[in-house]
Short mmCIF file of N, CA and C and ligand atoms in Angstrom, two decimals:
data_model
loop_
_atom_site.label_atom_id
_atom_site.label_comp_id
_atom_site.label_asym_id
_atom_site.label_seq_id
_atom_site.Cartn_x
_atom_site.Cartn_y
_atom_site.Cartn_z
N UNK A 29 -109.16 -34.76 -0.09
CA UNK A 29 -108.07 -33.97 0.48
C UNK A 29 -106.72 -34.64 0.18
N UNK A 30 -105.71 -33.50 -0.31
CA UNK A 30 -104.45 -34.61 -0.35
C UNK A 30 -103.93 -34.79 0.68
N UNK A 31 -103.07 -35.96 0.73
CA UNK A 31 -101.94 -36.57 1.83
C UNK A 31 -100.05 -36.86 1.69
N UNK A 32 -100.06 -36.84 2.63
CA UNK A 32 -98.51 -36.86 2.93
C UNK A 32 -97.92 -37.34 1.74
N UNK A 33 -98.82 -38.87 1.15
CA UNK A 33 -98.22 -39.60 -0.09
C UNK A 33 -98.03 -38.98 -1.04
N UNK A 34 -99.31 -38.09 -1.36
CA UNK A 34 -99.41 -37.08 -2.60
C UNK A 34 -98.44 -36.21 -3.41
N UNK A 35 -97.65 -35.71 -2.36
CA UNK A 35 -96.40 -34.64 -1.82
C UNK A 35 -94.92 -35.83 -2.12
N UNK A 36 -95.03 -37.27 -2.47
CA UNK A 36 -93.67 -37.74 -2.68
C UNK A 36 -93.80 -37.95 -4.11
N UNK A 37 -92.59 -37.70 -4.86
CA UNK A 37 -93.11 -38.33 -6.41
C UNK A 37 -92.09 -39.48 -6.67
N UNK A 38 -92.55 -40.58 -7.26
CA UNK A 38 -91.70 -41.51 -7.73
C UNK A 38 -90.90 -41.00 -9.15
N UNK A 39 -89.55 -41.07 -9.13
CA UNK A 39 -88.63 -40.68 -10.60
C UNK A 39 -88.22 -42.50 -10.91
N UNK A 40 -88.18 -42.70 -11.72
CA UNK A 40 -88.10 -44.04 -12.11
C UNK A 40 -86.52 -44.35 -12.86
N UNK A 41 -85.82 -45.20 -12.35
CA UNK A 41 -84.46 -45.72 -13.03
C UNK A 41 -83.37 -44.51 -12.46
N UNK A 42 -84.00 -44.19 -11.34
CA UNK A 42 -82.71 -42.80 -10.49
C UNK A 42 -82.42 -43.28 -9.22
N UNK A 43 -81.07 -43.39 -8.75
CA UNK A 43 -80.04 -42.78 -9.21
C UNK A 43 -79.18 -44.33 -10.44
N UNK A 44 -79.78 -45.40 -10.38
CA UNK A 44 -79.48 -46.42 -11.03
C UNK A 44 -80.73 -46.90 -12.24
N UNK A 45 -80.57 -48.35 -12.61
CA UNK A 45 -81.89 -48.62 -13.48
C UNK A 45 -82.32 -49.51 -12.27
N UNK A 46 -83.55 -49.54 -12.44
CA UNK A 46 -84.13 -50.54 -11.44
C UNK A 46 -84.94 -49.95 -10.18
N UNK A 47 -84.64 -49.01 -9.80
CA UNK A 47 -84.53 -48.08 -8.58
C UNK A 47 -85.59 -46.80 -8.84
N UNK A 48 -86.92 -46.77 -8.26
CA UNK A 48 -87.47 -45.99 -8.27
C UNK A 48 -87.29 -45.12 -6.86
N UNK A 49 -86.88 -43.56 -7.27
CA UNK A 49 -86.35 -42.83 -6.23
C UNK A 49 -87.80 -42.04 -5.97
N UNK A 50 -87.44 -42.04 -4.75
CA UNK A 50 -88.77 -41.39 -3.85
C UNK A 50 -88.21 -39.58 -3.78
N UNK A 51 -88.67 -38.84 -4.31
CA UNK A 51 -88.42 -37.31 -4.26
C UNK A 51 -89.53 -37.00 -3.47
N UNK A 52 -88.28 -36.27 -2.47
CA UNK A 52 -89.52 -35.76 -1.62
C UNK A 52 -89.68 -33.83 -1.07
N UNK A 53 -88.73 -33.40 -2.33
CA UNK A 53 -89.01 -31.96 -2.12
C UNK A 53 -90.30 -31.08 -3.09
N UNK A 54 -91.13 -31.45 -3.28
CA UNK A 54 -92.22 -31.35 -3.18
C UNK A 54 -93.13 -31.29 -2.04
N UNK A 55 -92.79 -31.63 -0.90
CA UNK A 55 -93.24 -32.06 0.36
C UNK A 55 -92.44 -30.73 0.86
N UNK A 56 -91.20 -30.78 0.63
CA UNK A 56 -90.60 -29.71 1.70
C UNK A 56 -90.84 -28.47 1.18
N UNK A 57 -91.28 -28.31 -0.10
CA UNK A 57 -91.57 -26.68 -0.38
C UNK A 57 -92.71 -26.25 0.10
N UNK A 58 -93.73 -27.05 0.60
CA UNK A 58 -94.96 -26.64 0.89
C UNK A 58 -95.21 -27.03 2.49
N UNK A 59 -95.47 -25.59 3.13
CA UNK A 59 -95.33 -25.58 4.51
C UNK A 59 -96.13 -26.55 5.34
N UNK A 60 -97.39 -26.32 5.05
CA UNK A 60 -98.26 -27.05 5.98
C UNK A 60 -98.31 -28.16 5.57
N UNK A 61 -98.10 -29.13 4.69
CA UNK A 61 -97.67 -30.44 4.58
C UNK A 61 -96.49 -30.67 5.60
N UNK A 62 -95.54 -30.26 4.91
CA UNK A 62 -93.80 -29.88 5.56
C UNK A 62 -94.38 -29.93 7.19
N UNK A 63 -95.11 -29.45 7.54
CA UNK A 63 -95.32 -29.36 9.34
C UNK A 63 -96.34 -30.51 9.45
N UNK A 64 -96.83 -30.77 9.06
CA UNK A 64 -97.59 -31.74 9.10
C UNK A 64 -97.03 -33.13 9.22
N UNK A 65 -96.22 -33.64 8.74
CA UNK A 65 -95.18 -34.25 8.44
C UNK A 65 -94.29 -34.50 9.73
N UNK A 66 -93.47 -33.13 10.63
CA UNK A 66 -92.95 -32.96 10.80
C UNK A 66 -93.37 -33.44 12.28
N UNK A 67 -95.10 -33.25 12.45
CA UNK A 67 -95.34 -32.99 13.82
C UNK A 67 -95.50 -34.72 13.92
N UNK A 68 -96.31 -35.55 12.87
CA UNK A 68 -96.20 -36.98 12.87
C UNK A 68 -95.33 -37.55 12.76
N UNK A 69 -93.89 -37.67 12.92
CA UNK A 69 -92.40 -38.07 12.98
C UNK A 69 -91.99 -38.01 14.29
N UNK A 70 -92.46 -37.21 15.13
CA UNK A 70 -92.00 -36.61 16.40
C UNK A 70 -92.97 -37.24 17.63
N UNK A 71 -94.84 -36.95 17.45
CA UNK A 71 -95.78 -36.85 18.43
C UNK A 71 -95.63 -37.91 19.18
N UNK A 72 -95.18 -39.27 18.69
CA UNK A 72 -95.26 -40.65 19.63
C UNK A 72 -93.79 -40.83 20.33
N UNK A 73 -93.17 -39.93 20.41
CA UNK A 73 -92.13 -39.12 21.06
C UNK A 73 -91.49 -38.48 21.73
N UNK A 74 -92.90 -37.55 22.08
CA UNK A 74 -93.24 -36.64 22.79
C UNK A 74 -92.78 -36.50 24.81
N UNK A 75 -93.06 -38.30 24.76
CA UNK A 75 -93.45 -37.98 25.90
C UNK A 75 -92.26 -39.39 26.66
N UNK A 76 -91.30 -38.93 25.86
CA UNK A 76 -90.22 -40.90 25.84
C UNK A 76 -88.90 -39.78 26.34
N UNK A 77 -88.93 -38.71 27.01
CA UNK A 77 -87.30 -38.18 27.40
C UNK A 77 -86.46 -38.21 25.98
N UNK A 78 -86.78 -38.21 24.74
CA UNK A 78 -85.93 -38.23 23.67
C UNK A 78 -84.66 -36.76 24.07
N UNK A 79 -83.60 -37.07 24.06
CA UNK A 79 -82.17 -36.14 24.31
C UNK A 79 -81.65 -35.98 22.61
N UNK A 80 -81.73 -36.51 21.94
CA UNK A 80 -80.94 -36.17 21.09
C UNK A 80 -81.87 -37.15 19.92
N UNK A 81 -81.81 -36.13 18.08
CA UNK A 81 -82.18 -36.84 17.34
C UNK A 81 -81.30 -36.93 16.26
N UNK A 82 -80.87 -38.10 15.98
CA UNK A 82 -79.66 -38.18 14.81
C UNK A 82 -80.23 -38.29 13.24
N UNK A 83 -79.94 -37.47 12.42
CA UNK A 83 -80.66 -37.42 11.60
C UNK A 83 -79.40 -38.26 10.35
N UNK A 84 -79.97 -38.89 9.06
CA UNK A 84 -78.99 -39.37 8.20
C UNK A 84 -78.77 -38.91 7.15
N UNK A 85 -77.64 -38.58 6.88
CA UNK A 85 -77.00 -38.34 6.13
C UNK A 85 -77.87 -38.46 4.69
N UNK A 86 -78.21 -37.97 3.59
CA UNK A 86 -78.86 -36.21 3.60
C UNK A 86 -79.79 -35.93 4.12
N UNK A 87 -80.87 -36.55 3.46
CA UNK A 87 -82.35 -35.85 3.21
C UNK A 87 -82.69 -36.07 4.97
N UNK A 88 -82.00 -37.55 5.71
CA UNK A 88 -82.62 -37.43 6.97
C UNK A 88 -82.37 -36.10 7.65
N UNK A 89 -81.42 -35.12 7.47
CA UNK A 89 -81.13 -34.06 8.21
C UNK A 89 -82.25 -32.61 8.17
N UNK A 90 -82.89 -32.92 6.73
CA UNK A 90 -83.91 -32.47 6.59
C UNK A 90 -85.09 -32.10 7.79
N UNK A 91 -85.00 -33.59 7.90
CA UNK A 91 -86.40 -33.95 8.82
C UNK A 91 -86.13 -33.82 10.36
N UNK A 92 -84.65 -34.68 10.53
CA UNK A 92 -84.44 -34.35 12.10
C UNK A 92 -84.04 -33.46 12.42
N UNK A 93 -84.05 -32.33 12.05
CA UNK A 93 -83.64 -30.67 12.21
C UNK A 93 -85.32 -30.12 12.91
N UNK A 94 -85.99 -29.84 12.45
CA UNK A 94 -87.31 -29.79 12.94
C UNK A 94 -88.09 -30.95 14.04
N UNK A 95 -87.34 -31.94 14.01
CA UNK A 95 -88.09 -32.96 14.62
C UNK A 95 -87.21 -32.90 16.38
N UNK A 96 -85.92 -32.40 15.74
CA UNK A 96 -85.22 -32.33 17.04
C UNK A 96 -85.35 -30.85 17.92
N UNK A 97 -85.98 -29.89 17.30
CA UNK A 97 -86.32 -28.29 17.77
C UNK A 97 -87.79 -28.63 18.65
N UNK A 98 -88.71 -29.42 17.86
CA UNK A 98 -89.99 -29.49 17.97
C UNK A 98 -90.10 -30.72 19.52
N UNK A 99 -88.87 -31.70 19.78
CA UNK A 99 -88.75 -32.58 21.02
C UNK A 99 -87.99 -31.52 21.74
N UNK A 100 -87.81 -30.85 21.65
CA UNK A 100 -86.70 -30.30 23.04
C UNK A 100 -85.06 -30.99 22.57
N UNK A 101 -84.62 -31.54 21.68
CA UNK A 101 -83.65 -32.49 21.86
C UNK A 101 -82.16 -31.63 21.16
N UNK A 102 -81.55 -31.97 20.75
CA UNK A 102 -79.98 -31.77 20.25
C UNK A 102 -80.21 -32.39 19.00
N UNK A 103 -79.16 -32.13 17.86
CA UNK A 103 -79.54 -32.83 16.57
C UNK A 103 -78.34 -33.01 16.48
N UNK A 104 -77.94 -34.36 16.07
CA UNK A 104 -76.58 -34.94 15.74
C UNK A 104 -77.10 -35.84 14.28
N UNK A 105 -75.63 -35.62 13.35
CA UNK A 105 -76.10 -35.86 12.10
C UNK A 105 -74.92 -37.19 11.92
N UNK A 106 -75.38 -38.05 11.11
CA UNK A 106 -74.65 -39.29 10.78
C UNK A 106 -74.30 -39.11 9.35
N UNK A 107 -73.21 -38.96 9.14
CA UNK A 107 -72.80 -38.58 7.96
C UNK A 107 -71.90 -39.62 7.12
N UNK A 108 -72.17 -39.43 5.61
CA UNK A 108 -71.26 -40.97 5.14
C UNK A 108 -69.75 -39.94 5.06
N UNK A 109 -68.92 -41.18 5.39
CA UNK A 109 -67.66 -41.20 5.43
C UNK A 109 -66.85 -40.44 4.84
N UNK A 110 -66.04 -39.61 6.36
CA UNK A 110 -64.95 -38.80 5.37
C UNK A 110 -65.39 -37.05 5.51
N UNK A 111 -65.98 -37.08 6.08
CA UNK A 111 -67.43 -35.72 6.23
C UNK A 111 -67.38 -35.08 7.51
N UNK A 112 -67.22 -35.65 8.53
CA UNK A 112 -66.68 -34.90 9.97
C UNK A 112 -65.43 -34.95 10.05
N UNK A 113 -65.31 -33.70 10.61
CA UNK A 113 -64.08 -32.80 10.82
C UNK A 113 -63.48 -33.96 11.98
N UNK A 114 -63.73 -34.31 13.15
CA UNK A 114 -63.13 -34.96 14.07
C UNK A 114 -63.10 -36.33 14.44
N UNK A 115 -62.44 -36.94 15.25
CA UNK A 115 -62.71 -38.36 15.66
C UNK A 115 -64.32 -38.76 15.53
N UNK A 116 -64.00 -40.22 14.64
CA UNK A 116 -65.68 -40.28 14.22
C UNK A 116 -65.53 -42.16 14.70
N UNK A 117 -66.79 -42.48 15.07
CA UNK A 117 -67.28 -43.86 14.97
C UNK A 117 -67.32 -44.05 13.52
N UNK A 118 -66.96 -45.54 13.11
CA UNK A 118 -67.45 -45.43 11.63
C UNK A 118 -68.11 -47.14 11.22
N UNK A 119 -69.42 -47.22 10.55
CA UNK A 119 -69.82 -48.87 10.36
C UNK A 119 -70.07 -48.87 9.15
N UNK A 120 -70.15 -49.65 8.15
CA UNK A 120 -70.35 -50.29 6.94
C UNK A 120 -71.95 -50.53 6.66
N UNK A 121 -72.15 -49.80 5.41
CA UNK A 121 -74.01 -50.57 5.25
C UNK A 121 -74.06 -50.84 3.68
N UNK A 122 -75.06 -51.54 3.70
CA UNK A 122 -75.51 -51.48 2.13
C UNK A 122 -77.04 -51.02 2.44
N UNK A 123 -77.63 -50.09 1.33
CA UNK A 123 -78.58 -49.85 1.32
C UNK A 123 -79.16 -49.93 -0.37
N UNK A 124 -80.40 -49.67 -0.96
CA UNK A 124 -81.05 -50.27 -1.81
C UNK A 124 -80.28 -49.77 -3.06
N UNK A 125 -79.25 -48.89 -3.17
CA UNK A 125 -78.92 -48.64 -4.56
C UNK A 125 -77.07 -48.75 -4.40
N UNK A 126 -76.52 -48.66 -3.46
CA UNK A 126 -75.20 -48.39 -2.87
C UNK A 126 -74.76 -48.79 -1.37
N UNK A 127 -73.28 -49.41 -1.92
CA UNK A 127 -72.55 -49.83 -0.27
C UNK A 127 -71.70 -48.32 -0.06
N UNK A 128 -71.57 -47.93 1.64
CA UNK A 128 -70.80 -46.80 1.87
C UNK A 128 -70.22 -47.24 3.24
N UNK A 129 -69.92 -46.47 4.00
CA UNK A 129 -69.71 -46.08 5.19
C UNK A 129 -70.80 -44.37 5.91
N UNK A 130 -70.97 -44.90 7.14
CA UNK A 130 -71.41 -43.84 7.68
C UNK A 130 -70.78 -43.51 9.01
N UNK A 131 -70.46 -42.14 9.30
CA UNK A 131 -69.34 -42.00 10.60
C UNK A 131 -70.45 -41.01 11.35
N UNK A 132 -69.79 -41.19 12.76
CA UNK A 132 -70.71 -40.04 13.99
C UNK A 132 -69.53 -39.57 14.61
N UNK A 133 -69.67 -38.22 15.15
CA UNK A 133 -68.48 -37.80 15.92
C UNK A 133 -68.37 -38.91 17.59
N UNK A 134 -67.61 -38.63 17.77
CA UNK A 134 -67.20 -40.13 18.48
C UNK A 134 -67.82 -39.51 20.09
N UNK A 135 -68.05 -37.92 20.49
CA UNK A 135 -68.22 -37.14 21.61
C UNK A 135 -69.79 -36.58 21.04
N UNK A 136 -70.63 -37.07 20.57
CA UNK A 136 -71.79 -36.87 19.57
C UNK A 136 -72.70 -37.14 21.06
N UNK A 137 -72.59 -37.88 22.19
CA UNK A 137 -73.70 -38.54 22.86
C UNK A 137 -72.76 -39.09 24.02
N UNK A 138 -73.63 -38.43 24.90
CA UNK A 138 -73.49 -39.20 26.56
C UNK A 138 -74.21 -40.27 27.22
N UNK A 139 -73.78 -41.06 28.23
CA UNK A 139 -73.85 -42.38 27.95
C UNK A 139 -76.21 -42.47 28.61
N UNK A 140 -76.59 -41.02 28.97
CA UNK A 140 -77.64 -40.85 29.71
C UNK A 140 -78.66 -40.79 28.40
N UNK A 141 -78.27 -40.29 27.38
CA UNK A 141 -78.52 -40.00 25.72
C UNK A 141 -79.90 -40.79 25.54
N UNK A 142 -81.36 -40.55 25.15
CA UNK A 142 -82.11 -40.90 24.69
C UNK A 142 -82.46 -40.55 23.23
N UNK A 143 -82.36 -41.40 22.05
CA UNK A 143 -81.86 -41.26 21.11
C UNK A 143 -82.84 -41.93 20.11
N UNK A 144 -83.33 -40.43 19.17
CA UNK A 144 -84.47 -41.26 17.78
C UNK A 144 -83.59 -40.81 16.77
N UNK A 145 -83.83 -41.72 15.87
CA UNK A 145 -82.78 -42.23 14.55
C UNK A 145 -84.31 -41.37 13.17
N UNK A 146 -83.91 -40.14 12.82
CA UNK A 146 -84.52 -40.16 11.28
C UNK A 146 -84.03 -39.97 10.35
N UNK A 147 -85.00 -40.97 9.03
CA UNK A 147 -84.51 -40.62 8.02
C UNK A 147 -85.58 -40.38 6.80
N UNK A 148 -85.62 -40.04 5.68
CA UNK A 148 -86.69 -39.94 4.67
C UNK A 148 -87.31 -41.35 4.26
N UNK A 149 -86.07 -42.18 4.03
CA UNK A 149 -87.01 -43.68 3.36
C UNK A 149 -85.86 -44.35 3.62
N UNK A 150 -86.77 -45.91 4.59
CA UNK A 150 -86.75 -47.04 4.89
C UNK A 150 -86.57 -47.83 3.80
N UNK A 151 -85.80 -48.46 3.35
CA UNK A 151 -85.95 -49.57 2.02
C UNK A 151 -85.51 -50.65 3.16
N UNK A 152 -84.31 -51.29 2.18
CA UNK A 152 -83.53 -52.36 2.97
C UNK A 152 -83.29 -52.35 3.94
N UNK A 153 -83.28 -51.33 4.85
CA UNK A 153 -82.83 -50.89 6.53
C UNK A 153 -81.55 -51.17 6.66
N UNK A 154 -81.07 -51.06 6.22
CA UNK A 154 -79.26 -51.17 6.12
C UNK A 154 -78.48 -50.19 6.70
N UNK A 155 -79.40 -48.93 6.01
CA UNK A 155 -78.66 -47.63 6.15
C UNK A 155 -78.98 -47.19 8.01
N UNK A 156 -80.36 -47.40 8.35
CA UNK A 156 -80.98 -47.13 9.48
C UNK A 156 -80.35 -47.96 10.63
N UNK A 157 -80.18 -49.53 10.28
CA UNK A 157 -79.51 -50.69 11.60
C UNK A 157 -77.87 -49.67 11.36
N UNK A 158 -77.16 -49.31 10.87
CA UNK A 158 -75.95 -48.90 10.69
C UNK A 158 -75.69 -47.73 11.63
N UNK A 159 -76.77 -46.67 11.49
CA UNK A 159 -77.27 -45.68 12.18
C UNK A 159 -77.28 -46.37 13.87
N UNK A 160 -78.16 -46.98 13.97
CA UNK A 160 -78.49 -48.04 15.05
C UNK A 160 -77.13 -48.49 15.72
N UNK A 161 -76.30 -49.11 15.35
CA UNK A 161 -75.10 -49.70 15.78
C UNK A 161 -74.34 -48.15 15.92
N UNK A 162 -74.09 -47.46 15.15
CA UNK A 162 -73.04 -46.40 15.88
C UNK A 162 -73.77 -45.20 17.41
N UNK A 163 -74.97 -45.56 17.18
CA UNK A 163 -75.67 -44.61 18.23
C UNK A 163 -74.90 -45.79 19.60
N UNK A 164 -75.27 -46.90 19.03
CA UNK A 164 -74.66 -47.83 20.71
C UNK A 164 -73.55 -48.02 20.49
N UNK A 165 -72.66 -47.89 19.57
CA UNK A 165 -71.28 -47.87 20.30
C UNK A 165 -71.03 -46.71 20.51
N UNK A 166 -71.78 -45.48 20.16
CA UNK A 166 -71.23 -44.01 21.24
C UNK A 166 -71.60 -43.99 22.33
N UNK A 167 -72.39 -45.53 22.74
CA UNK A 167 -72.73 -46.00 24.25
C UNK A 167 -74.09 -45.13 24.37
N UNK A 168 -74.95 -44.50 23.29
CA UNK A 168 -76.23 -44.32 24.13
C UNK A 168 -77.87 -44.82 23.64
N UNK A 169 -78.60 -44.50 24.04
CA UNK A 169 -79.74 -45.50 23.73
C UNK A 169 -80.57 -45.37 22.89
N UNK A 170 -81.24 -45.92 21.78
CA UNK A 170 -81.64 -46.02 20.89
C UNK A 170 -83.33 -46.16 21.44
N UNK A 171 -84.09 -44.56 21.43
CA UNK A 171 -85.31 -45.05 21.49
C UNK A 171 -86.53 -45.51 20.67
N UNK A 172 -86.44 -45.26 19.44
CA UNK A 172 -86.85 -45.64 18.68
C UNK A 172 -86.35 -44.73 17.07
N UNK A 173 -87.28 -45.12 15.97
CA UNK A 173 -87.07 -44.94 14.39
C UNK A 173 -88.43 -43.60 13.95
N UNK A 174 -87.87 -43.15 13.24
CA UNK A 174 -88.75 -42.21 12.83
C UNK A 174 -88.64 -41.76 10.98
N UNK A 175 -89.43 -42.69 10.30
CA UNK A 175 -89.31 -41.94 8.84
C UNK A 175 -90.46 -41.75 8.07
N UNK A 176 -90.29 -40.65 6.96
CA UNK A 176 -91.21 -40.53 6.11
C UNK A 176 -91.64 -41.36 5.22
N UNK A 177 -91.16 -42.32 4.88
CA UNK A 177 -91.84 -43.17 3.62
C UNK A 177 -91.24 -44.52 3.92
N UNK A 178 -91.74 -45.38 3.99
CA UNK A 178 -91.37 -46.83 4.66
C UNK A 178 -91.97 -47.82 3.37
N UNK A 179 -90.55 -48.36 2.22
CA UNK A 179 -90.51 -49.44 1.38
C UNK A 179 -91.33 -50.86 2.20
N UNK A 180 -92.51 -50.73 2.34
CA UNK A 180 -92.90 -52.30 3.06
C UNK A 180 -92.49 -53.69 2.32
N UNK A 181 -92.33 -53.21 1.13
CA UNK A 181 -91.75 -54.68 0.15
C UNK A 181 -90.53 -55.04 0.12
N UNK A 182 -89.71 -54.49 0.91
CA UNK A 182 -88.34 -54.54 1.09
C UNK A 182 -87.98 -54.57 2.92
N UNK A 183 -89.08 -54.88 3.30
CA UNK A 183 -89.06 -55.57 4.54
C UNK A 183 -88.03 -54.71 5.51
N UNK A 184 -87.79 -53.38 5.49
CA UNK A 184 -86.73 -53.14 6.22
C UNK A 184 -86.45 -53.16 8.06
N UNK A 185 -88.00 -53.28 7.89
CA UNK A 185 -88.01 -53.77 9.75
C UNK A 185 -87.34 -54.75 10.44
N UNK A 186 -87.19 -55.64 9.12
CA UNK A 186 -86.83 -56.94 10.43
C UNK A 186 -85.39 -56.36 10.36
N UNK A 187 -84.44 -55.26 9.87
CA UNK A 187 -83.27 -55.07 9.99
C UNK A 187 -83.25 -54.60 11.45
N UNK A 188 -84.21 -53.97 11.80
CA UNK A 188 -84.07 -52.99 13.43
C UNK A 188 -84.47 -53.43 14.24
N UNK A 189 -83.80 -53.06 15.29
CA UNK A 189 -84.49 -53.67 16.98
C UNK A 189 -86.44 -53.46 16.93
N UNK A 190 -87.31 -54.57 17.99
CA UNK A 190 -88.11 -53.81 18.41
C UNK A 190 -87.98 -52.76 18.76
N UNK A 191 -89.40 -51.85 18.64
CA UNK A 191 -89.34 -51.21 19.57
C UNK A 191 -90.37 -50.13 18.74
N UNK A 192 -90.43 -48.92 19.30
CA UNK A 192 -91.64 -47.52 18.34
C UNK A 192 -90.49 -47.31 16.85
N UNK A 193 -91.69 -47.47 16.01
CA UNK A 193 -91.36 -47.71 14.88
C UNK A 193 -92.65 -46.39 14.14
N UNK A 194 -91.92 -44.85 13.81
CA UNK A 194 -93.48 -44.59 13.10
C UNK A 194 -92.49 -44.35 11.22
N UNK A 195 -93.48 -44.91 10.56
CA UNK A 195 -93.21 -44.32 9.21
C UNK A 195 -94.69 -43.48 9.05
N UNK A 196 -94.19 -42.36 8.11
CA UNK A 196 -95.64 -41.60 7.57
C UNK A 196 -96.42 -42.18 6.98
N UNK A 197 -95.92 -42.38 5.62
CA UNK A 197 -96.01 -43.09 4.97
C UNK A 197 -96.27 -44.40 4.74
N UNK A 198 -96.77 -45.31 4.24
CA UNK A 198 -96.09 -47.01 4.02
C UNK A 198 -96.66 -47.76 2.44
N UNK A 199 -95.67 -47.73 1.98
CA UNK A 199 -95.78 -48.07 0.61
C UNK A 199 -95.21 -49.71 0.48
N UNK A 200 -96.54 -50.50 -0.21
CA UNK A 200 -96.01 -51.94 -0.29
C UNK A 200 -95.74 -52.69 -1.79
N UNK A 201 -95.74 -51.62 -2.71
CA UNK A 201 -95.40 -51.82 -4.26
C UNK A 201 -93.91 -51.33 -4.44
P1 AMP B 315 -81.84 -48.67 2.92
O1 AMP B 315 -80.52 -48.72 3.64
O2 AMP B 315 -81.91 -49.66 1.79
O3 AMP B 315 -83.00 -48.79 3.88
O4 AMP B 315 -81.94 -47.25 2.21
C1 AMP B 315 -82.30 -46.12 2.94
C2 AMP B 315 -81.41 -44.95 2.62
O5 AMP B 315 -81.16 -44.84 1.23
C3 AMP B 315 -82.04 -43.64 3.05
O6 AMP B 315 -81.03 -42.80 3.57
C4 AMP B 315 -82.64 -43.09 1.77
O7 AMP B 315 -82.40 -41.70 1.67
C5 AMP B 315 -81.96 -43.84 0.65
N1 AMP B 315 -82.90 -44.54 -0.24
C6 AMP B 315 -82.99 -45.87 -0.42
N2 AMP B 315 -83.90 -46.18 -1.34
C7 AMP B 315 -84.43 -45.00 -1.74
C8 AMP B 315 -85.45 -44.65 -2.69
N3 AMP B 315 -86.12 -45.57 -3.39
N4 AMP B 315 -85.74 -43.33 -2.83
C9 AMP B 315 -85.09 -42.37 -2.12
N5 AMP B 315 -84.11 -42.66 -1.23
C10 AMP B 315 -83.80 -43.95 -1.04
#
């Protein structure tokens, strides 16, 4: 039977040389994967008061759009810099191919806010702790991480707090 992995394809030397990019719309054209997916991102979740899921800037918006309908929650999107219309939080990351900025609207979350962070792929965790730091300086709480494909050779855990950690996926090559 295929699996979640099946559905990502590696493109090799994209968007740089060196850098094998994880494509993962193959996964999203096909439904019952796509939900399948969708319901394992969310289920250990279920039952944690999650208020709001911030999804990242792109492909995470993908995922926390469904993940935040499917919790009961609000979907707030973390967008790189320059991209919201209004007063934004803004922190600095490097992640595995590029340094940016990522901003949140600054009225995005109340201070009661129970708060899961998704995104498609974990590498360096740069992009995700960045995510992490603007959810707490909009003062609300970070309940845990939620992604589809988790770089294990690039260690990106030790970038993030303990705490519920699900990847779908986990790739250690
Ligand atoms: P990092 O900050 O290094 O953990 O990188 C994670 C962010 O960069 C996520 O938003 C991903 O969409 C993107 N990213 C990093 N590496 C890859 C990769 N090999 N394939 C696809 N997206 C990646």
């Amino acid at each position: 039977m295929a699996s979640i992995k099946d559905y990502i394809l590696d493109v090799p030397d994209f968007p740089k040389k060196g850098v094998v990019f994880k494509d993962i719309t193959p996964l999203l054209i096909n439904h019952d994967v796509f939900q399948e997916t969708i319901i394992l991102l969310s289920k250990d979740f279920q039952n944690k008061g999650i208020t709001k899921v911030v999804g990242i800037d792109s492909r995470g918006f993908l995922l926390a759009a469904p993940c935040a309908l499917l919790l009961g929650a609000g979907l707030v999107p973390v967008r790189k810099k320059g991209k919201l219309p209004r007063e934004v939080f803004r922190q600095a990351y490097q992640c595995e191919y590029h340094n940016n900025e990522i901003d949140v609207h600054k009225d995005a979350f109340t201070p009661s806010d129970k708060v899961l962070i998704v995104d498609d792929v974990l590498a360096t965790g740069g992009t995700a702790r960045a995510a992490y730091e603007l959810v707490k300086c909009a003062g609300a709480e970070v309940i845990g991480f939620s992604f589809l494909l988790e770089l294990g050779f690039l260690n990106g855990r030790a970038q993030l707090p303990n705490g519920p950690l699900i990847s779908a996926v986990v790739n250690y090559q």
